[in-house]
mmCIF file of C-alpha atoms and ligand atoms in Angstrom:
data_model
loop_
_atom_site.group_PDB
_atom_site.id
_atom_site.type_symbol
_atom_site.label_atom_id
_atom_site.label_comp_id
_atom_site.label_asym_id
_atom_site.label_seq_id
_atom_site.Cartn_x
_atom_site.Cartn_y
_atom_site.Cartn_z
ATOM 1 C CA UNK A 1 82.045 -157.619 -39.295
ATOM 2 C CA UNK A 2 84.405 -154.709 -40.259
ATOM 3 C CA UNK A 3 82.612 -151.824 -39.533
ATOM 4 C CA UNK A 4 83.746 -148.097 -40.277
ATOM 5 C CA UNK A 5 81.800 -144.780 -39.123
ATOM 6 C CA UNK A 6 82.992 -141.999 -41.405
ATOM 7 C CA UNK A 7 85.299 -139.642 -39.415
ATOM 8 C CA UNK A 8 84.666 -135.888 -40.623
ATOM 9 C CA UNK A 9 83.918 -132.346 -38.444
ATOM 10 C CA UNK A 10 80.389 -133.271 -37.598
ATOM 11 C CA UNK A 11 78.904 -134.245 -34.072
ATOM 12 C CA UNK A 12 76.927 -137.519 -32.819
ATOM 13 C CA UNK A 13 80.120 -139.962 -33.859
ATOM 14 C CA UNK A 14 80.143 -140.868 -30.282
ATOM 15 C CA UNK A 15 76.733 -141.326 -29.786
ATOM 16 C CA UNK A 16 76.468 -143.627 -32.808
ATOM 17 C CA UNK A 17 79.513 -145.631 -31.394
ATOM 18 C CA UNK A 18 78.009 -146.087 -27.754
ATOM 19 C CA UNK A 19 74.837 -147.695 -29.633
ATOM 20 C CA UNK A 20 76.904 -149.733 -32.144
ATOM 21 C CA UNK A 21 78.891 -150.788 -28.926
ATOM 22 C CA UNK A 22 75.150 -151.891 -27.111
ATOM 23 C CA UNK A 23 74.595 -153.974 -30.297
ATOM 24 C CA UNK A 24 77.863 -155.692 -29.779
ATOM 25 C CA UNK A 25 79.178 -154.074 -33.043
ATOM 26 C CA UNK A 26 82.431 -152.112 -32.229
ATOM 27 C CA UNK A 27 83.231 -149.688 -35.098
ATOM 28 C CA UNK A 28 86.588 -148.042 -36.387
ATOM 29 C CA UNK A 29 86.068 -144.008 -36.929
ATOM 30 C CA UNK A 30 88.393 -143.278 -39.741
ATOM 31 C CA UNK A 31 89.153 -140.994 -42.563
ATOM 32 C CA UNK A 32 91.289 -143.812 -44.489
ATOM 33 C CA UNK A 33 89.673 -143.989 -48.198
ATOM 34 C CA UNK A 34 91.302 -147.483 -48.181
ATOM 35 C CA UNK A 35 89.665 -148.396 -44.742
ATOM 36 C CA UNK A 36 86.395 -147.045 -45.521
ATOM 37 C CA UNK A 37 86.299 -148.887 -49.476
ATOM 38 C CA UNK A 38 87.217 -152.187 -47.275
ATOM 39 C CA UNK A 39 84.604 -152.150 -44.417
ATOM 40 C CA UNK A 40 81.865 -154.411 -44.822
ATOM 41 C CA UNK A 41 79.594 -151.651 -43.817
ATOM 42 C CA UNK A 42 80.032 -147.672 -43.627
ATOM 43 C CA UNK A 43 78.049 -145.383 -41.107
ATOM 44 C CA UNK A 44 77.830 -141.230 -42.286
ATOM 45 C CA UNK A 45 76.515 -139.851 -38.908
ATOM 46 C CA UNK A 46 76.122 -136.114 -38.755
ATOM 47 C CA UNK A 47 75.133 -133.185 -36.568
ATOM 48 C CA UNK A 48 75.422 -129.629 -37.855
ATOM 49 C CA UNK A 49 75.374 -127.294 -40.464
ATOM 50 C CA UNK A 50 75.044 -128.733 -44.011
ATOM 51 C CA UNK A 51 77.038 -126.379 -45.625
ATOM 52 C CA UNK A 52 80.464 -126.843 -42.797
ATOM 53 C CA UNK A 53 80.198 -130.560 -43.194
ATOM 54 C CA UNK A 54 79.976 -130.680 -46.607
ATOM 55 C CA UNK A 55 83.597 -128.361 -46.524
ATOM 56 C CA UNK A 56 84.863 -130.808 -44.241
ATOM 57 C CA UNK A 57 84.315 -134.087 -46.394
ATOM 58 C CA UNK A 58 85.478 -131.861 -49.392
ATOM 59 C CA UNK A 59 88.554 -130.989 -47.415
ATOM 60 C CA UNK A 60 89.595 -134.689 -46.921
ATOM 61 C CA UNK A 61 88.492 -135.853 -50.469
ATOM 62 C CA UNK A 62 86.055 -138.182 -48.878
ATOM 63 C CA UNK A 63 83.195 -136.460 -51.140
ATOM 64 C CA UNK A 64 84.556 -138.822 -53.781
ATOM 65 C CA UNK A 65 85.344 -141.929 -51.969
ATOM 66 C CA UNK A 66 81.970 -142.027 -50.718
ATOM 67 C CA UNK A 67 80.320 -141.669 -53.906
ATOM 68 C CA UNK A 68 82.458 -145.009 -54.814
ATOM 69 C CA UNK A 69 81.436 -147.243 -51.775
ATOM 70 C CA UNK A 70 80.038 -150.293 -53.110
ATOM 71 C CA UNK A 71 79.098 -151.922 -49.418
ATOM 72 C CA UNK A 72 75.921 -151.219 -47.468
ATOM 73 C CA UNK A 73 76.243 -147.229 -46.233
ATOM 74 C CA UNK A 74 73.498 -145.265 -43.692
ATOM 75 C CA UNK A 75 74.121 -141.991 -43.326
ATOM 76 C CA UNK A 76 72.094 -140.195 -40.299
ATOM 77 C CA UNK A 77 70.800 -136.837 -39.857
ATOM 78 C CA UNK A 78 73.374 -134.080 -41.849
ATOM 79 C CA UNK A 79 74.635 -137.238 -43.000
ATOM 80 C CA UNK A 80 71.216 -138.593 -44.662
ATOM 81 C CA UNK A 81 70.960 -134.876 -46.282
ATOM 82 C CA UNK A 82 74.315 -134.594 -47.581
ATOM 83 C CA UNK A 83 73.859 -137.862 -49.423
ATOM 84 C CA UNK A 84 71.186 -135.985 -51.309
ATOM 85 C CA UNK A 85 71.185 -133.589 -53.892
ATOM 86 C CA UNK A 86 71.238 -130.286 -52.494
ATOM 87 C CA UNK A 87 70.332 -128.757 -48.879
ATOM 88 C CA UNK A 88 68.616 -125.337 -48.738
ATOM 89 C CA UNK A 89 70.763 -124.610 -45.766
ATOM 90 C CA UNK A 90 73.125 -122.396 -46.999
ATOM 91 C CA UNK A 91 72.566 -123.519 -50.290
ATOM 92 C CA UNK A 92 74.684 -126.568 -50.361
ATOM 93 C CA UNK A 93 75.618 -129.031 -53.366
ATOM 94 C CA UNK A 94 75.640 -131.788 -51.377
ATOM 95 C CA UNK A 95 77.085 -135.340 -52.903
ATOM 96 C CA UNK A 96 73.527 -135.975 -55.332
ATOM 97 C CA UNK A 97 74.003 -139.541 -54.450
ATOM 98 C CA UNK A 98 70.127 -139.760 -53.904
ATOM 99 C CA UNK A 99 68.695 -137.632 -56.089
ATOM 100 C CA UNK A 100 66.085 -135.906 -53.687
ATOM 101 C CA UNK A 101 66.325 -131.922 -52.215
ATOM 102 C CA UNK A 102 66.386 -131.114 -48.957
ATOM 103 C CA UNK A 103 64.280 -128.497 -47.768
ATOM 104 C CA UNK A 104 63.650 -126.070 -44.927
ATOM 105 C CA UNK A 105 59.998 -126.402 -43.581
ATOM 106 C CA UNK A 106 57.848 -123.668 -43.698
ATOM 107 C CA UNK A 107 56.609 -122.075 -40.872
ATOM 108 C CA UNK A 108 54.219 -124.224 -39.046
ATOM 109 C CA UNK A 109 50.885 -124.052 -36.442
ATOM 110 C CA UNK A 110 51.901 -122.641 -33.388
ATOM 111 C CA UNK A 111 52.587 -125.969 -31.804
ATOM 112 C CA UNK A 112 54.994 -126.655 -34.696
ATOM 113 C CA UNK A 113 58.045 -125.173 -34.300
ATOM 114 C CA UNK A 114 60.869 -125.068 -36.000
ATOM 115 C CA UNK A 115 63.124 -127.528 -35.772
ATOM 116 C CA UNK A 116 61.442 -129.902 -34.733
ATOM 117 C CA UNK A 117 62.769 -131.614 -31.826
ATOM 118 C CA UNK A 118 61.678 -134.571 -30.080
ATOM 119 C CA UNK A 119 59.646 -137.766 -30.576
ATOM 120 C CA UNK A 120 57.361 -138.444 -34.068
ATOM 121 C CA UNK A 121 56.021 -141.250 -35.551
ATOM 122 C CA UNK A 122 57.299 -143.072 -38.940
ATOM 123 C CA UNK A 123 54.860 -144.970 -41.422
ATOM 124 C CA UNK A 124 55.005 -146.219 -45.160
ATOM 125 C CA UNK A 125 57.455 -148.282 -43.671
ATOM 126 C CA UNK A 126 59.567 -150.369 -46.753
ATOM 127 C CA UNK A 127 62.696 -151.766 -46.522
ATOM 128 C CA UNK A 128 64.451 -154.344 -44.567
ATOM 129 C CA UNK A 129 65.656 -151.354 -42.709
ATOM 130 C CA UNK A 130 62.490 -151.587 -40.571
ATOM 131 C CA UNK A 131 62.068 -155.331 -40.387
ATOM 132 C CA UNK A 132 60.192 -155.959 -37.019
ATOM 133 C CA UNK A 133 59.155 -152.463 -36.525
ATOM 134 C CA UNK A 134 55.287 -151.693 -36.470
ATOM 135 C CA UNK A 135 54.055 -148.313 -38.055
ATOM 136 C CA UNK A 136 53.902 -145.171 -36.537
ATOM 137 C CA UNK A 137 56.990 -146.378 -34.714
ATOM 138 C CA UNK A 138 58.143 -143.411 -32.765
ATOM 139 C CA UNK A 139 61.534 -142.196 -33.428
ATOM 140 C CA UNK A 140 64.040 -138.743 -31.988
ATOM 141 C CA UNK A 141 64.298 -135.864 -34.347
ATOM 142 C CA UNK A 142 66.236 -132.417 -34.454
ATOM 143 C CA UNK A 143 66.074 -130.655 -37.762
ATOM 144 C CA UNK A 144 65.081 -127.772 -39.554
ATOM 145 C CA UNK A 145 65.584 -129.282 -42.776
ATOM 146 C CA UNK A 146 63.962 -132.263 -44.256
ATOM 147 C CA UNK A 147 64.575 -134.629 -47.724
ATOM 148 C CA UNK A 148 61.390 -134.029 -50.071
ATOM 149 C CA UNK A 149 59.157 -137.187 -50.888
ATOM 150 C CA UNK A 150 60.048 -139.506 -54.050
ATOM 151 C CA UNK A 151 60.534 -142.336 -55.558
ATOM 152 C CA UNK A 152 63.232 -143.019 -52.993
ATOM 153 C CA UNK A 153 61.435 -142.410 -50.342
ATOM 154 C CA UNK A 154 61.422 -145.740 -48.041
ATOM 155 C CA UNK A 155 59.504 -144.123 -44.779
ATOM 156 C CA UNK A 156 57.564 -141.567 -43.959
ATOM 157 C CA UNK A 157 57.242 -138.804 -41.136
ATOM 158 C CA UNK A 158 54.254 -136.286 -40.648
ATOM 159 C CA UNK A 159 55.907 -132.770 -39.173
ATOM 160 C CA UNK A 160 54.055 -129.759 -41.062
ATOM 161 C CA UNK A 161 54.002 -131.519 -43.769
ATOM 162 C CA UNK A 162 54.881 -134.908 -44.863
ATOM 163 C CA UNK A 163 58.517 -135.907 -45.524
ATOM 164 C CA UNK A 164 60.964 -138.944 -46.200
ATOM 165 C CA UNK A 165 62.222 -139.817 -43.146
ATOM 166 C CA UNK A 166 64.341 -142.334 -44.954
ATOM 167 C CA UNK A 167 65.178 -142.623 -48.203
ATOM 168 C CA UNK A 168 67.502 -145.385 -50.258
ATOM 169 C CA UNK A 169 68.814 -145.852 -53.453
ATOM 170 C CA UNK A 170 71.184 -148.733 -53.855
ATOM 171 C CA UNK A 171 73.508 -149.184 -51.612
ATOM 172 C CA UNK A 172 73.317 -145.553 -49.910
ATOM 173 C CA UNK A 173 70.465 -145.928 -47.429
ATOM 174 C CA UNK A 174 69.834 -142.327 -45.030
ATOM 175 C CA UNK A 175 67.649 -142.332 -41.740
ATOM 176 C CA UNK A 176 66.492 -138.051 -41.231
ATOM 177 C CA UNK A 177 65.836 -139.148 -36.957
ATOM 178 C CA UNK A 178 68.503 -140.088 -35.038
ATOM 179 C CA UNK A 179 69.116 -143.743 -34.496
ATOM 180 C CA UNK A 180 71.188 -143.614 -31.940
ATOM 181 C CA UNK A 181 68.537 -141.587 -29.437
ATOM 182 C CA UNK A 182 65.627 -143.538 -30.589
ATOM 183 C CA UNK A 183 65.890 -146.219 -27.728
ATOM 184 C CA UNK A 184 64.734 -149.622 -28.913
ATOM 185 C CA UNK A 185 63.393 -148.461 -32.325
ATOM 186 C CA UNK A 186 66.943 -146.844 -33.012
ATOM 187 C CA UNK A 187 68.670 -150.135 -31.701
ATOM 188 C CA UNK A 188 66.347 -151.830 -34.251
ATOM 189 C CA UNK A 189 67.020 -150.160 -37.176
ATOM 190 C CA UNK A 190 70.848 -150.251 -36.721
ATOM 191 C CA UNK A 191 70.302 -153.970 -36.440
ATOM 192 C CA UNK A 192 68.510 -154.217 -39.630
ATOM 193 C CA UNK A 193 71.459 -152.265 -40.999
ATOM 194 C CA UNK A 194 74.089 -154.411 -39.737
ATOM 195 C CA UNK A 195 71.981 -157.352 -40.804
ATOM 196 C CA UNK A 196 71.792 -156.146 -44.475
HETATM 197 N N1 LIG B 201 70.442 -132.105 -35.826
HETATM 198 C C1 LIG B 201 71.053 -131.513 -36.816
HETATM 199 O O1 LIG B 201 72.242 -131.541 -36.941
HETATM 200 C C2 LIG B 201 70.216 -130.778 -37.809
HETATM 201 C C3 LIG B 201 70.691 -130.987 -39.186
HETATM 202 C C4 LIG B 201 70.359 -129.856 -40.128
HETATM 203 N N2 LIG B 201 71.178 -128.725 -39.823
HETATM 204 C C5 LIG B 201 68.885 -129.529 -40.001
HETATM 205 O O2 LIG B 201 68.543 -128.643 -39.277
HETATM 206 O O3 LIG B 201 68.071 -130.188 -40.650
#
């Protein structure tokens, strides 16, 4: 399988490649509209600030060629939110592939901070995505910022309130945890991915 991870200024592409590497599934990191149109699949990873890694695709022109993939694409984290409609961090128009905002939570009970960082649970589970994975599957998070519930809303998380924690509409699937840290779960999911 030819499989691309979108190259752009935001963190975690090495940590997604180490688990695609565990799952016997070496990627190419590129930048290349012509090698990202021809991969079978396309990973959007993402760690950071909406509003700088939304400059950065800009800068390249890869807002456009990702709003033209046609192939199986997961973004991850910044890269789940940016596939979205707009971010209230720093007020970004992000690429309104999904069309779902993404939100800062309120302030929560005192043993809610925010971000939240660590382990949750997922539930609502619905799409291949999660094939073999029980509810309340537990899953690593770090965000401040989460995608609102709707109609493409495909699993669930409870954190001060309730929020997608993955979301899909056509081909453009997005995962809010981080895959790549969530151990077995993580390994799963990518799986299901690769297996779409
Ligand atoms: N881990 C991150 O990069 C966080 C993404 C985004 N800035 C948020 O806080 O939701």
């Amino acid at each position: 399988m030819n499989l691309a991870i979108i190259k752009y200024n935001a963190g975690n592409i090495q940590s997604v490649l180490n688990a695609l590497e565990r799952l016997g599934a070496p990627a190419t990191v590129t930048d290349d509209a012509e090698a990202l149109r021809r991969a079978d699949k396309v990973i959007f990873p993402g760690v950071g600030e909406a509003s700088t890694a939304m400059a950065s695709l800009r800068a390249n022109g890869l807002d456009g060629v990702l709003r033209e993939l046609q192939q199986p694409v997961l973004g991850i984290c910044v890269g789940m939110q940016l596939l979205c409609t707009h971010s209230e961090e720093a007020d970004t128009e992000a690429l309104g592939i999904i069309p779902v905002n993404v939100r800062r939570f309120p302030a929560g009970a005192p043993g809610e901070k925010v971000p939240q960082v660590g382990w949750n649970t997922i539930h609502d589970l619905r799409s291949p995505l999660f094939k073999g994975l029980p509810e309340e599957s537990y899953v690593y998070n770090v965000h401040s910022y989460y995608a609102e519930d709707s109609a493409y809303t495909i699993a669930r998380c409870h954190y001060i309130l309730d929020y997608a924690a993955a979301v899909q509409k056509g081909n453009f699937y997005g995962v809010q945890f981080h895959t790549e840290k969530s151990a077995a779960t993580g390994d799963r999911i990518l799986q299901n991915f690769l297996d779409l």
